[in-house]
C-alpha angles and dihedrals in degrees: 000000000000122000124202116228088214089059092048092052088064093064114084116221096007107154127217120199112194116202135174093263106026151358121251124199123205133182123202094359139070121229120239112287108234134179114266094016104107101152102099114133133174140187119246124165090355092302133107114242130185116233105255128219088249093053091047091054091049090051087056088055097252109153117250088245093056093042091054091053090069095078095124095056121087120253091241092053092046092051089050091049091051088051091052095046124103114222102240095208091054093047090048092053092047092051093047090049092049091048093049091047090052092050092049091049092051092054 
């Protein structure tokens, strides 16, 4: 089915993930950041915006202070680094869940 760009601009925080073969649209979630995929756009204040290197680092839970210290690195490299990063909070929750599951199974 066809989707009008004018209609999409009316939805705050709708996310567009451009890929080689297709376009994926998300609402209320951000797709996985991956290296070499730099075509993530979103709607804010009825305008399309491209996900910036700074925003991508914040999504990976880098502090604003640490993200701002990356001034001398190119946008492309920063987006790739964000795509390669593991989100520490997510990994921590996975490990805790695995650990708790193991303890329950041993009882």
